[in-house]
Amino acid sequence: MIECRELQWGAGGRALTPPLNLKLAAGSLTAVIGSNGSGKSSLLRVLAGLDRPLAGHIRMSVARPGGVAYLPQQQQIDRQFPIRLLELVRGGFWGSRLGRSERQARLRQVLADWGLLDLQTQGLHALSGGELQRALLARMSLTDAQLLLLDEPEAALDDSGVDLLWQHLRRWQQQGRTLVLVSHNLDSLLEKRCNALRIARSGCVAAPINQLLDRDPLGRVA
Amino acid sequence: MTADLLWSPFAEFAFMRRALLGGVALACSAAPLGVFLILRRMSLIGDAIAHGILPGAALAFWLFGLSLPALTLGGLTAGLGMAGAAAWVSRRTGLREDASLAALYPISLASGVLLLGLAGRKLDLLHLLFGSALAVDADTLSGMLATAAFSLLVLALIYRALALDSLDPLFLRSVSRIGPFAHAGFLTLVVLNLVIGFQAIGALMVVGLMMLPAAAARFWSRRLPVLLPLAALLGALCVWLGLLLSFYASLPSGPCIVLLAGAFYLISVVAGPVYGLLRSRASIQTV
């Protein structure tokens, strides 16, 4: 699905880590962990095709753009932007070939899945941080993308929201989609027993999360 | 009687009808662009580009005199050139686009003034910057109507992409390549409207017609599909009332139109239900 060879990335021409070699299979879920400024979000942006890598190659079996959907950190969204939640979520239909009635049904289903039916006519300014995050995740649910890149998807979500998120992540995995997410919530990742990629100046290590954290308990402050 | 006062100047004088028709068309196409400029945090860019078109217009005037197609082409080339140069500098250096534009527009303005000086013939700079709606001739009117129609059509075509690109450019870039094209198309429309507008009500006045109704509309609605027609309607109303004010009080038309739009803006700041000063809100008292 994705293969990174000798990949280096970073801001201002300065590489953040030694070269990364990584293979991610279709249907895999990988959590990217690491301390602030280690380059987690930058890696996601490079994988999404939003930034160019400094060196190395990325090969992937999906088209960029088109086969990729990216969930930005929610502070990048202007809360005063004059649209309603419904219109934000509908953005996920970009490039979709569904007919009008199918879209309506699908939209309704996704809004219901994320518990947003009652909020669909609210403006962005009236949403709480958690509600906006669920709206952004609902938009991602509408895309057909095979590679989903999520930057801190648990941000601002309450416990039920996090449960809902993980239900969706598992469902997307079962559909054979590849997921890469940046997270600071190590307890939650440990509980879900997912694979992780730890990014640090000293080097990047990919392994099941429990092994990574056993090997370096200090990593828990990541 | 009142109705007669509101319409008779237009019934009586062809130049008033041309000014009204051209001005309303310009308001309908420019004000929705202003809404998007505000949403894209590019509010001051219209002003910078309005200065940027001057050297092109001046060069065209030097070579071809007061020819409408030449002035339009010259202005368009200079405006697009400046917007393109600012985008290029930002992309290559990481400096924000508004900073590049702010740096480039004094250069453009100074070159324009220099070119007008070199031309040796007298073209009133004040006319170029502040224009006169009452001097719209049949050719200029056709140009304004065609520009407005083209502009609205293109805006309708790129509307969805532009809205998504303004709200969440990273998501759009991950799912589609259309974002930069929508941005470039949008900037082209802004330049086109400014160029055609500077011949009618002047380069700086058309910025007022682009931005003031848009800024005022923000105080009345939180819905983009409402904001766009509302800004256009406000702009059209200002053109109509501004022309009447100019006619009855014998005042220059451009400033009348823009100052009326300014009055609408101030009323909106105070009384607008969305962000206005008078909207009800709980107060926090310090004891």
XYZ file of C-alpha atoms in Angstrom:
509
model
C 0.000 0.000 0.000
C 2.687 2.509 1.082
C 6.408 2.095 0.962
C 8.788 4.777 2.193
C 12.423 4.412 1.237
C 15.129 6.546 2.831
C 12.464 9.170 3.433
C 13.461 12.421 5.076
C 11.216 15.330 5.824
C 11.248 18.499 7.861
C 10.870 22.263 7.908
C 13.345 24.779 6.486
C 15.437 22.155 4.711
C 16.450 20.513 7.997
C 15.684 16.790 8.324
C 13.974 15.888 11.585
C 15.037 12.243 11.770
C 17.451 9.800 10.148
C 16.062 8.345 6.877
C 12.864 6.319 7.359
C 12.230 2.962 5.714
C 8.686 1.763 6.212
C 6.067 -0.471 4.626
C 2.386 -0.187 5.485
C 0.022 -2.889 4.228
C -3.526 -2.275 3.029
C -5.921 -2.521 5.959
C -3.252 -1.597 8.516
C -3.577 0.988 11.264
C -0.439 2.784 12.399
C -0.233 5.351 15.171
C 2.582 7.874 14.796
C 3.914 8.858 18.210
C 6.727 11.094 19.368
C 7.403 14.247 21.342
C 6.341 17.759 20.312
C 8.273 18.958 17.279
C 9.497 15.475 16.391
C 7.854 15.706 12.972
C 4.672 13.597 13.276
C 2.331 16.062 11.597
C 4.990 16.937 9.006
C 5.272 13.247 8.091
C 1.507 13.065 7.656
C 1.577 16.108 5.382
C 4.323 14.546 3.279
C 2.330 11.306 3.000
C -0.751 13.333 2.011
C 1.235 15.001 -0.760
C 0.802 18.439 0.843
C 4.553 18.929 1.350
C 7.528 17.558 -0.554
C 9.943 15.247 1.219
C 13.539 16.479 1.598
C 14.889 13.185 0.307
C 13.868 9.610 -0.443
C 10.856 8.073 -2.142
C 7.276 7.247 -1.339
C 5.502 4.609 -3.386
C 1.821 4.097 -2.865
C -0.885 2.130 -4.602
C -3.404 4.999 -4.494
C -3.512 8.224 -6.459
C -2.558 11.483 -4.788
C -4.771 13.423 -4.693
C -7.940 11.380 -4.942
C -7.168 8.225 -3.005
C -6.078 10.074 0.112
C -8.098 11.956 2.722
C -6.447 14.137 5.349
C -7.934 15.201 8.663
C -6.269 18.471 9.684
C -5.862 19.594 13.274
C -9.074 21.408 14.044
C -7.461 24.714 15.003
C -6.800 25.150 11.276
C -10.544 25.576 10.726
C -11.884 29.153 10.871
C -14.820 28.942 13.298
C -16.316 32.161 11.924
C -16.573 30.733 8.416
C -20.221 31.278 7.396
C -21.418 27.735 6.695
C -23.473 25.151 8.568
C -22.243 21.819 9.883
C -24.157 20.044 7.126
C -22.252 21.968 4.448
C -18.909 21.213 6.093
C -19.644 17.479 6.190
C -20.884 17.480 2.588
C -17.356 18.463 1.487
C -16.504 14.762 1.867
C -18.456 14.046 -1.317
C -15.744 15.792 -3.358
C -15.140 13.690 -6.475
C -17.901 11.215 -5.528
C -19.975 9.708 -8.328
C -23.029 9.029 -6.184
C -26.401 10.287 -7.405
C -28.405 12.904 -5.543
C -30.702 10.567 -3.619
C -27.856 8.228 -2.736
C -25.898 11.183 -1.403
C -28.817 12.294 0.736
C -29.178 8.821 2.236
C -25.440 8.461 2.787
C -25.142 11.912 4.355
C -28.004 11.186 6.725
C -26.475 7.873 7.691
C -23.071 9.403 8.420
C -24.574 12.265 10.426
C -26.499 9.700 12.465
C -23.360 7.562 12.935
C -21.466 10.485 14.415
C -24.400 11.732 16.507
C -24.703 14.952 14.504
C -28.298 14.822 13.193
C -29.539 17.413 15.670
C -26.642 19.759 14.928
C -26.718 19.715 11.137
C -28.160 23.218 10.726
C -25.848 24.794 13.317
C -23.196 27.245 12.137
C -19.563 26.366 12.807
C -19.345 29.174 15.373
C -21.953 27.432 17.546
C -20.205 24.054 17.702
C -18.070 22.877 20.604
C -14.560 21.616 19.871
C -15.713 17.998 20.160
C -18.695 18.578 17.861
C -16.493 20.196 15.234
C -14.070 17.261 15.471
C -16.930 14.798 14.931
C -18.078 16.850 11.932
C -14.560 16.687 10.423
C -14.486 12.910 11.023
C -17.966 12.573 9.482
C -16.674 14.403 6.399
C -13.837 11.907 6.193
C -16.397 9.060 6.433
C -17.993 10.293 3.216
C -14.814 10.062 1.159
C -13.912 6.959 -0.821
C -10.204 7.438 -0.039
C -8.195 4.277 0.563
C -5.504 6.029 2.593
C -6.774 7.975 5.595
C -4.359 10.312 7.380
C -5.635 11.680 10.675
C -3.811 14.372 12.643
C -4.813 14.058 16.293
C -8.295 12.646 15.634
C -8.999 12.245 19.359
C -8.496 15.960 20.057
C -11.430 17.502 21.956
C -13.462 14.268 21.858
C -15.136 13.018 25.048
C -15.119 9.319 26.018
C -18.126 8.451 23.873
C -16.588 10.376 20.990
C -13.324 8.426 21.310
C -15.315 5.147 21.349
C -17.148 6.252 18.227
C -13.836 7.146 16.581
C -12.330 3.733 17.287
C -15.443 1.950 16.013
C -15.008 3.841 12.756
C -11.252 3.265 12.590
C -11.812 -0.486 12.948
C -14.612 -0.434 10.373
C -12.406 1.425 7.867
C -9.651 -1.106 8.521
C -12.043 -3.969 7.804
C -12.899 -2.275 4.519
C -9.219 -2.626 3.619
C -8.350 1.048 3.988
C -4.956 2.046 5.319
C -4.927 4.345 8.330
C -2.153 6.497 9.737
C -2.934 8.643 12.748
C -0.961 10.997 14.931
C -1.828 10.641 18.584
C -0.615 11.674 22.023
C -3.082 9.431 23.823
C -0.770 6.513 24.569
C -3.136 4.873 27.067
C -5.814 4.648 24.443
C -3.353 3.292 21.858
C -2.070 0.671 24.331
C -5.618 -0.414 25.046
C -6.332 -0.797 21.315
C -3.071 -2.765 20.753
C -2.350 -1.070 17.443
C 0.914 -0.790 15.563
C 2.927 2.354 16.067
C 5.750 4.293 14.519
C 7.813 6.228 17.028
C 9.574 9.234 15.584
C 12.610 10.699 17.299
C 15.815 12.501 16.402
C 17.720 9.342 17.287
C 15.716 7.273 14.780
C 12.303 5.906 13.904
C 11.045 2.554 15.133
C 7.915 0.738 13.948
C 6.497 -2.001 16.175
C 3.354 -2.973 18.101
C 2.678 -0.178 20.566
C 3.164 -2.305 23.706
C 6.649 -3.327 22.580
C 7.588 0.246 21.741
C 6.500 1.553 25.092
C 8.104 -1.366 27.005
C 11.370 -0.658 25.315
C 11.363 2.959 26.326
C 9.091 3.874 29.218
C 10.137 7.520 28.862
C 8.404 7.445 25.516
C 5.168 7.778 27.460
C 5.677 11.488 27.731
C 5.573 11.669 23.955
C -43.664 62.188 -6.008
C -40.939 60.455 -4.046
C -40.884 57.621 -6.550
C -40.467 60.203 -9.259
C -37.490 61.727 -7.453
C -35.906 58.292 -7.188
C -36.257 57.475 -10.863
C -36.640 60.649 -12.938
C -32.896 61.385 -13.388
C -32.497 57.957 -14.966
C -35.596 58.355 -17.139
C -34.390 61.739 -18.274
C -30.663 61.239 -18.948
C -29.017 58.430 -20.899
C -25.694 58.993 -19.111
C -27.435 58.358 -15.771
C -28.986 55.129 -17.104
C -25.591 53.931 -18.358
C -23.960 54.764 -15.030
C -26.719 52.920 -13.161
C -26.666 49.830 -15.337
C -22.870 49.592 -15.357
C -22.584 50.313 -11.643
C -25.225 47.748 -10.683
C -23.572 45.127 -12.898
C -20.202 45.892 -11.308
C -21.662 45.733 -7.795
C -23.286 42.356 -8.534
C -20.009 40.831 -9.708
C -17.510 42.610 -7.433
C -19.255 42.405 -4.045
C -19.444 38.559 -3.952
C -15.707 38.529 -4.787
C -15.235 40.843 -1.801
C -17.005 38.298 0.430
C -14.521 35.640 -0.643
C -11.573 38.040 -0.213
C -12.659 38.563 3.405
C -13.157 34.831 4.013
C -9.717 34.106 2.540
C -8.185 36.774 4.806
C -7.133 38.739 1.756
C -9.233 41.842 2.474
C -6.481 44.323 1.643
C -5.351 42.576 -1.499
C -8.017 44.253 -3.645
C -6.510 47.596 -2.715
C -2.970 46.437 -3.502
C -4.017 45.052 -6.893
C -5.922 48.235 -7.681
C -2.583 50.061 -7.442
C -0.880 47.249 -9.309
C -2.915 47.751 -12.488
C -1.701 51.345 -12.868
C 1.591 50.799 -14.732
C -0.152 48.580 -17.310
C -2.890 51.103 -17.836
C -0.355 53.936 -18.011
C 1.758 52.099 -20.573
C -1.338 51.347 -22.659
C -2.328 55.013 -22.461
C 1.176 56.085 -23.519
C 1.110 53.807 -26.556
C -2.542 53.853 -27.601
C -4.179 56.808 -25.874
C -7.578 56.479 -24.252
C -8.500 53.197 -25.914
C -10.728 50.931 -23.861
C -9.392 47.562 -25.073
C -5.779 48.733 -24.673
C -6.357 50.109 -21.162
C -8.177 46.905 -20.182
C -5.484 44.652 -21.567
C -2.696 46.741 -20.030
C -4.377 46.861 -16.625
C -5.191 43.169 -16.730
C -1.619 42.212 -17.606
C -0.137 44.402 -14.887
C -2.651 43.282 -12.238
C -2.276 39.589 -13.016
C 1.483 40.043 -13.293
C 1.637 41.546 -9.830
C -0.675 38.921 -8.280
C 1.364 36.188 -9.999
C 4.669 37.704 -8.891
C 3.436 37.935 -5.290
C 2.288 34.300 -5.375
C 5.636 33.240 -6.873
C 7.685 35.141 -4.293
C 5.578 33.645 -1.464
C 5.910 30.123 -2.786
C 9.660 30.392 -3.260
C 10.491 32.244 -0.057
C 7.756 31.287 2.414
C 6.897 34.973 2.960
C 3.133 35.421 3.272
C 1.337 36.474 0.096
C -0.108 39.669 1.580
C 3.419 40.777 2.576
C 4.673 40.209 -0.978
C 1.737 42.171 -2.394
C 2.269 44.997 0.086
C 5.903 45.155 -1.060
C 5.060 45.035 -4.762
C 2.263 47.556 -4.958
C 4.254 50.708 -4.131
C 6.672 49.599 -6.863
C 3.753 49.268 -9.281
C 2.200 52.559 -8.275
C 5.511 54.428 -8.563
C 6.209 52.878 -11.987
C 2.726 53.869 -13.114
C 3.181 57.483 -12.052
C 6.631 57.524 -13.684
C 5.212 56.111 -16.930
C 2.466 58.722 -16.964
C 5.161 61.372 -16.508
C 7.261 59.911 -19.321
C 4.217 59.738 -21.583
C 4.355 63.510 -21.564
C 0.701 63.748 -22.443
C -1.718 64.688 -19.791
C -3.876 61.951 -18.349
C -5.539 62.939 -15.169
C -4.191 60.542 -12.524
C -7.048 61.505 -10.285
C -9.459 60.361 -12.979
C -7.721 57.021 -13.236
C -7.803 56.494 -9.481
C -11.178 57.974 -8.715
C -12.922 57.990 -12.096
C -16.437 59.178 -12.815
C -19.414 56.890 -13.145
C -21.207 59.587 -15.098
C -18.644 59.364 -17.900
C -19.485 55.738 -18.762
C -19.952 55.544 -22.525
C -21.644 52.793 -24.509
C -18.393 50.855 -25.089
C -17.399 50.944 -21.413
C -20.931 49.871 -20.483
C -20.761 46.847 -22.798
C -17.399 45.955 -21.249
C -18.823 46.226 -17.740
C -21.866 44.089 -18.557
C -19.767 41.425 -20.261
C -17.278 41.381 -17.377
C -20.046 41.082 -14.789
C -21.708 38.204 -16.665
C -18.403 36.392 -17.194
C -17.358 36.967 -13.599
C -20.625 35.635 -12.127
C -20.521 32.610 -14.420
C -16.946 31.688 -13.484
C -17.656 32.308 -9.794
C -20.639 29.939 -9.990
C -18.408 27.317 -11.623
C -15.629 27.534 -9.030
C -17.924 28.256 -6.060
C -17.692 24.880 -4.321
C -13.962 24.525 -4.800
C -13.348 28.113 -3.697
C -15.499 27.729 -0.570
C -13.758 24.486 0.439
C -10.343 25.960 -0.405
C -11.109 28.985 1.778
C -12.300 26.875 4.723
C -9.919 23.927 4.651
C -7.300 24.083 1.889
C -5.357 21.100 3.231
C -8.351 18.760 3.023
C -9.122 19.957 -0.508
C -5.497 19.508 -1.569
C -5.557 15.936 -0.214
C -8.636 14.993 -2.278
C -8.221 17.144 -5.395
C -5.828 19.249 -7.442
C -8.415 21.944 -8.095
C -7.493 24.241 -5.168
C -4.688 26.261 -6.846
C -6.760 26.592 -10.025
C -9.732 27.913 -8.053
C -7.395 30.393 -6.314
C -5.869 31.534 -9.605
C -9.305 31.802 -11.274
C -10.590 33.805 -8.344
C -7.637 36.236 -8.396
C -8.139 36.670 -12.145
C -11.756 37.641 -11.525
C -10.677 40.136 -8.861
C -8.194 41.758 -11.260
C -10.728 41.739 -14.115
C -13.365 43.477 -11.991
C -10.871 46.038 -10.734
C -9.622 46.768 -14.255
C -13.067 47.220 -15.737
C -14.190 49.129 -12.650
C -11.308 51.609 -12.702
C -12.520 52.948 -16.008
C -15.964 53.534 -14.601
C -15.747 54.655 -11.003
C -11.944 54.614 -10.626
C -9.429 52.068 -9.380
C -9.664 52.978 -5.719
C -13.407 53.513 -5.699
C -14.087 50.074 -7.147
C -12.219 48.580 -4.193
C -14.791 50.282 -1.979
C -17.624 48.773 -3.990
C -15.942 45.375 -3.748
C -15.153 45.399 -0.027
C -17.661 47.627 1.797
C -20.906 45.761 0.903
C -19.101 42.482 1.607
C -17.860 43.670 4.993
C -21.333 45.046 5.825
C -23.095 41.823 4.797
C -20.985 39.837 7.280
C -22.895 41.599 10.067
C -26.269 40.335 8.805
C -25.801 36.650 8.069
C -23.668 33.641 8.928
C -24.581 31.774 5.761
C -22.397 31.990 2.674
C -25.285 31.372 0.214
C -27.032 34.400 1.795
C -23.935 36.605 2.117
C -23.099 36.569 -1.595
C -26.443 37.887 -2.947
C -26.829 40.175 0.076
C -23.492 41.875 -0.615
C -24.415 42.238 -4.300
C -27.797 43.724 -3.391
C -26.240 46.180 -0.937
C -23.693 47.219 -3.553
C -26.391 47.738 -6.188
C -28.456 49.804 -3.748
C -25.432 51.992 -2.990
C -24.831 52.583 -6.703
C -28.442 53.654 -7.236
C -28.710 55.907 -4.174
C -25.157 57.206 -4.669
C -25.911 58.272 -8.229
C -29.056 60.075 -7.051
C -27.106 61.848 -4.316
C -24.468 62.831 -6.825
C -27.137 64.095 -9.257
C -29.172 66.164 -6.815
C -26.280 67.518 -4.743
C -23.920 68.007 -7.711
C -21.226 65.913 -6.062
C -18.700 63.533 -7.705
C -20.393 60.165 -8.244
C -17.624 57.732 -7.149
C -17.195 59.124 -3.644
C -20.991 59.377 -3.216
C -21.414 55.673 -4.010
C -18.535 54.565 -1.807
C -19.475 56.824 1.107
C -23.031 55.483 1.011
C -21.608 51.968 1.124
C -19.502 53.197 4.051
C -22.655 54.445 5.795
C -24.287 51.018 5.293
C -21.170 49.455 6.758
C -21.268 51.688 9.850
C -24.975 50.968 10.360
C -24.189 47.249 10.103
C -21.372 47.522 12.634
C -23.820 49.031 15.089
C -27.098 47.256 14.308
C -26.147 44.020 12.512
C -27.597 40.981 14.287
C -24.512 38.784 13.802
C -21.521 40.703 15.099
C -23.135 44.128 15.608
C -22.509 46.229 18.709
C -26.177 46.314 19.702
C -26.858 42.576 19.581
C -28.020 41.287 22.954
C -25.409 39.620 25.102
C -24.922 38.905 28.729
C -22.615 41.345 30.411
C -19.923 40.449 32.890
C -19.739 42.871 35.741
C -16.713 43.305 37.891
C -17.664 43.951 41.488
